[in-house]
CSV table of C-alpha atoms and ligand atoms in Angstrom, one decimal:
chain,number,residue,atom,x,y,z
A,733,MET,CA,131.9,80.7,91.1
A,734,PRO,CA,132.6,79.4,93.9
A,735,ILE,CA,129.3,78.5,96.2
A,736,LYS,CA,130.2,80.2,98.9
A,737,GLN,CA,130.3,84.2,96.8
A,738,ILE,CA,126.7,83.1,95.1
A,739,LYS,CA,125.4,82.3,98.6
A,740,GLU,CA,127.3,85.4,100.6
A,741,GLU,CA,125.3,87.4,97.7
A,742,ASN,CA,122.0,86.0,97.7
A,743,PRO,CA,120.2,89.2,99.5
A,744,PHE,CA,117.2,86.7,101.0
A,745,GLU,CA,120.0,84.6,102.5
A,746,SER,CA,122.1,88.3,103.5
A,747,MET,CA,118.6,89.1,105.4
A,748,MET,CA,117.9,85.4,106.7
A,749,GLN,CA,122.1,85.6,109.1
A,750,ARG,CA,121.1,89.2,111.0
A,751,PHE,CA,117.1,88.1,110.9
A,752,ASP,CA,117.7,84.7,112.7
A,753,GLU,CA,120.9,86.3,114.9
A,754,ALA,CA,118.7,88.6,115.9
A,755,ALA,CA,115.6,86.5,116.8
A,756,GLN,CA,118.0,84.5,118.7
A,757,LEU,CA,119.6,87.5,121.1
A,758,LEU,CA,116.0,88.0,121.3
A,759,ASP,CA,115.2,85.0,122.3
A,760,LEU,CA,112.1,85.3,120.1
A,761,ASP,CA,108.6,82.6,120.6
A,762,PRO,CA,110.4,80.7,118.4
A,763,ASN,CA,106.6,80.2,117.2
A,764,ILE,CA,106.6,83.5,116.6
A,765,TYR,CA,110.0,82.9,114.3
A,766,LYS,CA,108.8,80.3,112.8
A,767,ILE,CA,105.7,82.4,111.0
A,768,LEU,CA,108.1,86.0,110.9
A,769,ARG,CA,110.8,83.9,108.8
A,770,TRP,CA,108.1,83.3,105.6
A,771,PRO,CA,106.5,86.0,103.1
A,772,ASN,CA,103.2,86.4,103.8
A,773,ARG,CA,102.2,85.8,100.3
A,774,GLU,CA,104.6,86.0,96.3
A,775,ILE,CA,102.1,86.6,93.3
A,776,THR,CA,104.7,85.5,90.6
A,777,LEU,CA,103.1,87.3,87.2
A,778,TYR,CA,103.7,87.0,83.0
A,779,ILE,CA,103.0,90.6,81.5
A,780,PRO,CA,102.4,89.5,78.3
A,781,VAL,CA,102.9,93.5,76.2
A,782,MET,CA,102.3,94.9,73.1
A,783,MET,CA,106.2,95.8,72.3
A,784,ASP,CA,106.5,99.1,69.8
A,785,ASP,CA,107.4,96.7,66.3
A,786,GLY,CA,103.7,95.0,67.1
A,787,ASN,CA,104.7,92.0,68.2
A,788,TYR,CA,104.5,91.0,71.8
A,789,GLN,CA,106.8,89.8,74.7
A,790,VAL,CA,105.7,88.7,77.6
A,791,PHE,CA,108.1,89.9,81.1
A,792,THR,CA,107.9,87.8,84.4
A,793,GLY,CA,107.6,90.2,87.4
A,794,TYR,CA,107.1,89.6,90.7
A,795,ARG,CA,105.3,91.5,94.1
A,796,VAL,CA,106.2,89.0,97.7
A,797,GLN,CA,104.2,91.4,100.8
A,798,HIS,CA,106.1,89.9,103.0
A,799,ASN,CA,104.2,91.0,106.4
A,800,PHE,CA,100.6,93.1,106.8
A,801,ALA,CA,101.3,93.0,111.2
A,802,ARG,CA,101.4,96.4,111.4
A,803,GLY,CA,99.4,98.1,108.0
A,804,PRO,CA,99.4,97.8,104.3
A,805,ALA,CA,102.9,96.0,102.8
A,806,LYS,CA,104.6,99.2,101.6
A,807,GLY,CA,107.7,99.1,99.3
A,808,GLY,CA,108.6,99.6,95.6
A,809,ILE,CA,107.9,98.6,92.8
A,810,ARG,CA,111.9,97.6,90.9
A,811,TYR,CA,112.4,97.8,86.8
A,812,SER,CA,115.9,95.8,86.0
A,813,PRO,CA,117.1,93.3,83.9
A,814,ASP,CA,118.4,91.8,87.4
A,815,VAL,CA,115.3,90.8,88.8
A,816,THR,CA,114.9,87.6,91.0
A,817,LEU,CA,111.7,86.0,93.0
A,818,ASP,CA,115.5,86.1,95.9
A,819,GLU,CA,116.0,89.7,95.4
A,820,VAL,CA,112.7,90.8,96.0
A,821,ARG,CA,111.7,87.9,98.7
A,822,ALA,CA,114.5,90.5,100.9
A,823,LEU,CA,113.4,93.6,99.9
A,824,ALA,CA,110.0,92.9,100.7
A,825,SER,CA,110.9,91.6,104.5
A,826,TRP,CA,113.6,94.8,104.8
A,827,MET,CA,110.0,96.4,104.2
A,828,THR,CA,109.0,94.9,107.3
A,829,TRP,CA,112.2,95.7,109.2
A,830,LYS,CA,112.1,99.5,107.7
A,831,CYS,CA,108.7,100.1,108.5
A,832,ALA,CA,108.8,98.9,111.9
A,833,VAL,CA,112.3,100.7,112.8
A,834,VAL,CA,110.9,104.2,111.7
A,835,ASN,CA,107.8,102.3,114.2
A,836,ILE,CA,105.6,103.5,110.5
A,837,PRO,CA,102.4,101.9,110.7
A,838,PHE,CA,102.9,99.6,107.3
A,839,GLY,CA,103.9,96.3,107.0
A,840,GLY,CA,106.7,94.8,104.2
A,841,GLY,CA,106.8,94.4,100.5
A,842,LYS,CA,109.0,95.2,96.8
A,843,GLY,CA,107.8,94.2,93.8
A,844,GLY,CA,109.9,93.8,90.3
A,845,VAL,CA,109.6,92.7,86.8
A,846,ILE,CA,112.4,91.0,84.4
A,847,CYS,CA,113.2,94.2,81.6
A,848,ASN,CA,115.6,96.7,80.1
A,849,PRO,CA,113.1,99.8,81.3
A,850,HIS,CA,116.6,101.3,79.3
A,851,GLU,CA,115.5,100.3,75.9
A,852,MET,CA,112.2,100.0,76.1
A,853,SER,CA,110.3,103.5,74.5
A,854,PRO,CA,107.1,104.9,77.3
A,855,GLY,CA,104.8,103.4,74.7
A,856,GLU,CA,106.2,100.2,76.3
A,857,LEU,CA,107.3,100.7,79.9
A,858,GLU,CA,103.7,102.9,80.4
A,859,ARG,CA,102.0,99.3,78.6
A,860,LEU,CA,103.6,97.2,80.6
A,861,THR,CA,103.4,99.0,84.6
A,862,ARG,CA,99.1,99.0,83.5
A,863,ARG,CA,99.1,95.7,82.8
A,864,TYR,CA,101.9,94.5,86.2
A,865,THR,CA,98.6,96.5,88.5
A,866,SER,CA,95.4,95.2,86.2
A,867,ASP,CA,96.7,92.0,87.2
A,868,LEU,CA,98.3,92.4,90.6
A,869,MET,CA,94.4,94.4,91.1
A,870,ASP,CA,93.0,92.1,93.9
A,871,PHE,CA,96.2,92.4,95.8
A,872,ILE,CA,97.6,96.2,95.8
A,873,GLY,CA,95.1,99.6,97.7
A,874,PRO,CA,95.5,102.1,99.9
A,875,GLU,CA,94.7,99.7,102.8
A,876,ARG,CA,96.2,96.9,101.1
A,877,ASP,CA,99.8,97.4,99.3
A,878,VAL,CA,100.6,101.1,98.6
A,879,PRO,CA,103.7,100.7,96.6
A,880,ALA,CA,106.3,103.1,95.4
A,881,PRO,CA,109.5,104.0,93.3
A,882,ASP,CA,111.7,102.3,93.6
A,883,MET,CA,115.2,100.9,90.5
A,884,ASN,CA,114.5,102.2,86.9
A,885,THR,CA,110.3,103.3,88.0
A,886,ASN,CA,109.6,107.3,89.2
A,887,GLU,CA,106.7,109.4,89.4
A,888,GLN,CA,105.3,109.2,86.1
A,889,THR,CA,104.9,105.2,86.8
A,890,MET,CA,103.5,105.8,89.8
A,891,ALA,CA,101.0,108.2,88.0
A,892,TRP,CA,100.3,105.4,85.8
A,893,ILE,CA,100.3,102.8,88.6
A,894,MET,CA,97.5,105.5,90.2
A,895,ASP,CA,95.6,106.1,87.3
A,896,THR,CA,95.3,102.5,86.3
A,897,TYR,CA,94.1,101.3,89.5
A,898,SER,CA,91.5,104.6,89.2
A,899,MET,CA,89.9,103.8,85.9
A,900,HIS,CA,89.8,100.2,87.9
A,901,MET,CA,88.2,101.3,90.9
A,902,ARG,CA,85.8,103.7,89.5
A,903,HIS,CA,87.5,106.9,91.4
A,904,THR,CA,90.1,108.1,92.2
A,905,VAL,CA,92.6,106.7,94.5
A,906,THR,CA,95.6,108.4,94.7
A,907,ALA,CA,96.8,106.2,97.9
A,908,VAL,CA,97.4,102.9,96.3
A,909,VAL,CA,100.4,104.1,95.3
A,910,THR,CA,103.3,106.8,96.3
A,911,GLY,CA,106.4,108.6,94.8
A,912,LYS,CA,103.5,110.5,92.8
A,913,PRO,CA,103.7,113.6,91.0
A,914,ILE,CA,102.9,116.1,93.5
A,915,GLU,CA,99.8,117.6,90.7
A,916,ILE,CA,98.2,113.8,91.6
A,917,GLY,CA,98.3,113.6,95.4
A,918,GLY,CA,101.3,113.4,95.3
A,919,SER,CA,103.9,114.7,98.3
A,920,ARG,CA,105.9,117.8,98.8
A,921,GLY,CA,109.7,116.8,99.2
A,922,ARG,CA,108.8,113.2,98.2
A,923,ARG,CA,111.4,112.9,96.0
A,924,GLU,CA,114.0,114.0,98.1
A,925,ALA,CA,113.4,112.4,101.1
A,926,THR,CA,115.6,109.1,101.3
A,927,GLY,CA,117.9,111.6,100.7
A,928,ARG,CA,117.2,114.1,103.6
A,929,GLY,CA,116.7,111.3,105.4
A,930,LEU,CA,120.7,110.5,104.7
A,931,LEU,CA,121.4,113.3,105.9
A,932,PHE,CA,119.5,113.3,109.2
A,933,VAL,CA,121.3,110.5,110.2
A,934,CYS,CA,124.6,111.1,109.0
A,935,ASN,CA,125.1,114.2,110.8
A,936,GLU,CA,123.6,112.6,114.3
A,937,ALA,CA,126.4,110.1,114.0
A,938,VAL,CA,128.6,112.7,113.7
A,939,LYS,CA,127.4,114.8,116.1
A,940,LYS,CA,128.0,111.4,117.8
A,941,PHE,CA,131.6,111.5,117.7
A,942,ASN,CA,131.7,114.8,118.5
A,943,MET,CA,133.2,114.9,114.6
A,944,GLU,CA,133.1,118.6,112.1
A,945,VAL,CA,130.7,119.0,109.9
A,946,ALA,CA,132.6,121.1,106.5
A,947,GLN,CA,136.0,118.0,108.3
A,948,THR,CA,134.3,115.2,107.3
A,949,ARG,CA,134.8,114.5,104.1
A,950,VAL,CA,131.6,111.4,102.5
A,951,VAL,CA,132.1,109.2,98.8
A,952,ILE,CA,129.1,108.7,98.0
A,953,GLN,CA,128.3,105.3,95.4
A,954,GLY,CA,125.3,106.5,93.7
A,955,ALA,CA,124.0,109.6,92.0
A,956,GLY,CA,120.4,108.7,91.3
A,957,ASN,CA,118.1,110.1,93.7
A,958,VAL,CA,119.4,108.4,96.1
A,959,GLY,CA,123.1,109.1,95.6
A,960,GLY,CA,122.6,112.8,93.9
A,961,THR,CA,120.3,113.6,96.3
A,962,ALA,CA,122.5,113.1,98.9
A,963,ALA,CA,125.9,114.3,97.7
A,964,THR,CA,123.6,117.6,97.3
A,965,LEU,CA,122.0,117.5,100.6
A,966,MET,CA,125.1,117.5,102.4
A,967,HIS,CA,127.1,119.7,99.6
A,968,HIS,CA,125.6,122.2,101.6
A,969,GLU,CA,125.6,121.0,104.7
A,970,GLY,CA,129.0,122.3,104.5
A,971,TYR,CA,129.6,118.4,103.8
A,972,LYS,CA,133.6,118.0,102.0
A,973,VAL,CA,132.0,115.8,99.8
A,974,THR,CA,135.2,114.3,98.1
A,975,GLY,CA,133.8,111.0,95.9
A,976,LEU,CA,131.3,110.5,93.3
A,977,ALA,CA,129.7,107.0,91.4
A,978,ASP,CA,127.4,106.8,89.5
A,979,ILE,CA,127.4,103.4,86.4
A,980,SER,CA,129.3,105.8,83.7
A,981,GLY,CA,131.9,105.8,86.6
A,982,CYS,CA,133.8,107.0,89.9
A,983,VAL,CA,135.5,111.1,90.5
A,984,HIS,CA,137.5,111.5,93.4
A,985,ASN,CA,139.3,115.2,94.7
A,986,PRO,CA,140.4,114.5,97.8
A,987,ASN,CA,140.1,118.6,98.4
A,988,GLY,CA,136.2,118.0,97.6
A,989,LEU,CA,134.2,117.9,94.4
A,990,ASP,CA,132.3,120.7,93.2
A,991,VAL,CA,129.0,119.2,93.3
A,992,PRO,CA,126.0,121.2,91.9
A,993,GLY,CA,128.5,121.2,88.6
A,994,LEU,CA,129.7,118.0,89.0
A,995,ILE,CA,125.0,116.8,89.4
A,996,ALA,CA,124.9,119.6,85.9
A,997,TYR,CA,127.4,117.7,84.1
A,998,LEU,CA,125.5,114.6,84.3
A,999,LYS,CA,122.8,115.6,83.8
A,1000,GLU,CA,124.5,116.7,80.8
A,1001,HIS,CA,126.3,114.5,79.5
A,1002,LYS,CA,124.7,111.3,81.5
A,1003,THR,CA,128.2,110.8,82.2
A,1004,VAL,CA,130.8,111.1,84.7
A,1005,GLU,CA,133.5,110.5,81.8
A,1006,GLY,CA,135.2,113.5,80.6
A,1007,TYR,CA,134.7,115.7,83.6
A,1008,ARG,CA,138.3,117.0,84.6
A,1009,GLU,CA,137.0,118.6,87.9
A,1010,ALA,CA,138.7,115.8,89.6
A,1011,ASP,CA,140.2,112.2,89.1
A,1012,HIS,CA,138.6,109.2,87.9
A,1013,VAL,CA,139.0,105.8,89.6
A,1014,GLY,CA,138.5,102.5,89.3
A,1015,ARG,CA,135.4,101.1,91.0
A,1016,GLU,CA,137.4,98.7,93.8
A,1017,GLU,CA,139.4,101.8,94.7
A,1018,PHE,CA,137.0,104.2,94.6
A,1019,LEU,CA,135.0,101.7,97.4
A,1020,GLU,CA,138.0,102.1,100.0
A,1021,LEU,CA,138.9,106.0,99.0
A,1022,ASP,CA,139.5,106.9,102.8
A,1023,CYS,CA,137.5,108.7,103.9
A,1024,GLU,CA,135.2,110.1,107.8
A,1025,ILE,CA,131.5,108.8,105.5
A,1026,LEU,CA,131.2,106.6,103.2
A,1027,MET,CA,127.7,106.1,101.8
A,1028,PRO,CA,127.0,103.1,99.1
A,1029,ALA,CA,123.7,104.4,98.0
A,1030,ALA,CA,123.3,102.4,94.0
A,1031,THR,CA,122.5,98.0,94.6
A,1032,GLU,CA,122.9,95.7,96.8
A,1033,ASN,CA,126.4,93.5,97.7
A,1034,GLN,CA,128.8,96.4,97.8
A,1035,ILE,CA,131.2,95.5,100.6
A,1036,THR,CA,131.3,91.9,100.9
A,1037,THR,CA,134.4,89.5,102.4
A,1038,GLU,CA,136.8,90.4,99.2
A,1039,ASN,CA,136.7,94.1,100.3
A,1040,ALA,CA,135.2,94.8,103.9
A,1041,ASP,CA,138.4,94.8,105.0
A,1042,ARG,CA,140.1,97.6,102.7
A,1043,LEU,CA,137.7,100.3,104.0
A,1044,LYS,CA,138.3,103.3,105.5
A,1045,CYS,CA,135.9,105.5,106.3
A,1046,LYS,CA,135.2,105.6,110.0
A,1047,ILE,CA,130.6,105.3,109.1
A,1048,LEU,CA,128.9,103.0,107.4
A,1049,ALA,CA,126.5,105.2,105.9
A,1050,GLU,CA,124.3,102.8,103.6
A,1051,GLY,CA,121.5,104.3,101.4
A,1052,ALA,CA,121.0,101.6,99.2
A,1053,ASN,CA,119.2,97.8,100.5
A,1054,GLY,CA,121.8,95.5,101.5
A,1055,PRO,CA,124.6,97.2,99.5
A,1056,THR,CA,126.6,95.1,102.2
A,1057,THR,CA,126.6,91.6,102.7
A,1058,ALA,CA,125.8,89.4,106.1
A,1059,ASP,CA,129.4,88.1,106.2
A,1060,ALA,CA,131.0,91.0,105.4
A,1061,ASP,CA,129.6,93.0,108.8
A,1062,ALA,CA,132.0,90.8,110.5
A,1063,ILE,CA,134.8,92.4,109.2
A,1064,VAL,CA,133.3,95.6,109.1
A,1065,ALA,CA,132.5,95.3,112.8
A,1066,ASP,CA,135.6,94.7,113.8
A,1067,LYS,CA,137.5,97.7,111.5
A,1068,ASN,CA,135.2,99.1,114.5
A,1069,ILE,CA,133.4,101.0,111.5
A,1070,PHE,CA,129.5,102.0,112.9
A,1071,VAL,CA,126.9,101.4,110.9
A,1072,ILE,CA,124.4,103.4,110.2
A,1073,PRO,CA,122.4,100.2,108.4
A,1074,ASP,CA,120.1,100.6,105.3
A,1075,ILE,CA,116.7,99.7,106.9
A,1076,LEU,CA,117.7,103.1,109.5
A,1077,ALA,CA,119.7,104.8,107.2
A,1078,ASN,CA,117.1,105.0,103.9
A,1079,ALA,CA,114.0,104.9,106.1
A,1080,GLY,CA,113.2,108.5,104.5
A,1081,GLY,CA,112.2,107.1,101.7
A,1082,VAL,CA,109.3,105.2,103.0
A,1083,THR,CA,109.3,108.1,106.1
A,1084,VAL,CA,107.7,110.7,103.3
A,1085,SER,CA,105.3,107.6,101.2
A,1086,TYR,CA,103.5,106.8,105.0
A,1087,PHE,CA,103.2,111.1,104.9
A,1088,GLU,CA,102.0,111.3,101.7
A,1089,TRP,CA,99.4,108.5,102.0
A,1090,VAL,CA,98.1,110.3,105.0
A,1091,GLN,CA,97.4,113.4,102.7
A,1092,ASP,CA,95.6,111.7,99.9
A,1093,ARG,CA,93.4,110.1,102.9
A,1094,MET,CA,93.5,113.4,104.3
A,1095,GLY,CA,93.0,115.1,101.0
A,1096,PHE,CA,94.5,117.6,103.0
A,1097,PHE,CA,98.0,118.5,101.7
A,1098,TRP,CA,101.4,119.3,104.1
A,1099,ASN,CA,104.2,122.4,103.2
A,1100,GLU,CA,107.3,121.2,102.4
A,1101,ASN,CA,109.2,122.5,106.0
A,1102,GLU,CA,106.2,120.2,107.2
A,1103,VAL,CA,107.3,117.2,105.9
A,1104,ASN,CA,111.0,118.2,106.5
A,1105,SER,CA,110.3,118.7,109.9
A,1106,ARG,CA,108.1,115.9,110.9
A,1107,LEU,CA,110.8,113.9,108.9
A,1108,HIS,CA,113.6,115.3,111.1
A,1109,GLU,CA,112.1,113.9,114.2
A,1110,ILE,CA,111.5,110.3,112.6
A,1111,MET,CA,115.4,110.2,111.6
A,1112,VAL,CA,117.2,111.2,115.0
A,1113,ASN,CA,114.7,109.1,116.6
A,1114,SER,CA,115.0,106.7,114.9
A,1115,PHE,CA,118.7,107.4,115.4
A,1116,ASN,CA,118.7,107.0,118.0
A,1117,ASP,CA,116.6,104.5,119.8
A,1118,VAL,CA,118.4,102.5,117.3
A,1119,VAL,CA,121.8,102.9,119.8
A,1120,ARG,CA,119.9,102.1,122.8
A,1121,VAL,CA,119.2,98.9,121.9
A,1122,ALA,CA,122.9,98.7,120.5
A,1123,GLU,CA,124.2,100.3,123.9
A,1124,LYS,CA,121.5,97.7,126.3
A,1125,TYR,CA,122.3,94.8,124.3
A,1126,ASN,CA,126.0,95.3,123.3
A,1127,VAL,CA,125.3,94.7,120.0
A,1128,ASN,CA,127.1,96.8,116.5
A,1129,THR,CA,124.1,98.5,115.1
A,1130,ARG,CA,123.0,97.0,112.1
A,1131,LEU,CA,122.0,94.3,114.3
A,1132,ALA,CA,119.9,97.1,116.2
A,1133,ALA,CA,118.0,98.3,113.6
A,1134,TYR,CA,116.8,94.4,113.5
A,1135,MET,CA,116.5,93.8,117.1
A,1136,LEU,CA,114.2,96.8,116.9
A,1137,ALA,CA,112.5,96.1,114.6
A,1138,ILE,CA,111.6,92.9,114.7
A,1139,ASP,CA,110.8,93.1,118.3
A,1140,ARG,CA,107.2,95.3,117.2
A,1141,VAL,CA,107.2,92.9,114.1
A,1142,ALA,CA,106.3,90.4,116.8
A,1143,TYR,CA,104.6,91.9,119.7
A,1144,ASP,CA,101.9,93.2,117.2
A,1145,THR,CA,101.9,89.9,115.7
A,1146,LYS,CA,101.6,88.4,119.2
A,1147,ILE,CA,99.4,90.8,120.0
A,1148,ARG,CA,96.9,90.1,117.6
A,1149,GLY,CA,96.8,86.4,117.5
A,1150,ILE,CA,97.7,84.1,114.9
A,1151,TYR,CA,94.0,83.8,113.0
A,1152,ALA,CA,93.2,79.8,112.3
B,1033,LIG,N1,111.5,101.6,97.2
B,1033,LIG,C1,111.8,102.6,98.1
B,1033,LIG,C2,112.5,101.2,99.4
B,1033,LIG,O1,113.7,100.3,99.1
B,1033,LIG,C3,110.8,103.6,98.7
B,1033,LIG,C4,109.5,102.5,99.5
B,1033,LIG,C5,108.3,103.4,99.7
B,1033,LIG,O2,108.7,104.7,99.9
B,1033,LIG,O3,107.2,102.6,99.9
B,1033,LIG,O4,112.7,101.7,101.2
């Protein structure tokens, strides 16, 4: 593989390219620039876990705390064989910018463990999670760093983290993680929050371009908590969801998919293979389908210099973190595609995580309408803030989102001062 491609697909490089460009346009104070370029802290852990056969395996795990200027670090933990420190670094800094774009009082962090959760038993996953948590005892907490779910982690994982942390503290500390089951301090609406946030920003974009919801074709890559929920909510809103993909394959129906039927099929068969109500298309072809909204909601590096020129959407709504490489940005911009960048588009999840943290600390829980209407307000305001910055500086919306975020974090860093 040519070096350029390796570099293009390094998410930390992708983040840095945009950061540098935004910092330059903002004429960022060079001292603040130096500070914001680096994560605050990177923790590497070697986690011994007794496997079901009685032998031990040692897993490598990370927690990167990128920035604390605006509050505790905040961000998910992912379990995947592909986790790298550079990826976690990028994801941690994206959390800093994401929290600043939606103006919630958190910095950014991210965790990752190199493992294959699909090949591990629930017992092995529980032991891994608990040991990872106890090794991080001095670094996490409601005022320090608040983890949440990400790829291949879920409400159960968060319950184990909360319990382990609480055992060490000798009392129940619900606010140490978000994305918990509702019964033990989770928030109503958290599970659907990322998908719902995507719906809200897509609605704003559709309004901005005077498009009709019913005539808007949506192609969604990813059928998990983000893509699957977004597909369901967009379908109920009246959008024509014409494409949906998961790891097992990609389906397309130009007349609109029966989303509830397809999701039920996926739940039952764990694959789209054999689904008869739609055409099956290849992975590359899928992203190049003719549509109004393309929503990559799976993983990084899906839109690159290789395929960006072949996109046929009008709006790119980034449900995943880092689905577009920095090198592909210019191609997407040349095609006049309106980008709802990841740090805005998928911020619904962390926004309701913030609500969960607030509710846990108050010990007073809101109903789902309250959660959803506060989420709506934040997503719409943030969308408008980004569009305003884009217009003011005559830049694309991705750069505008970075500029909005960096400006906020820089201001807070400056006013706090650098402790020496
Ligand atoms: N993992 C999600 C994200 O990337 C949610 C993070 C959170 O709720 O803290 O935004």
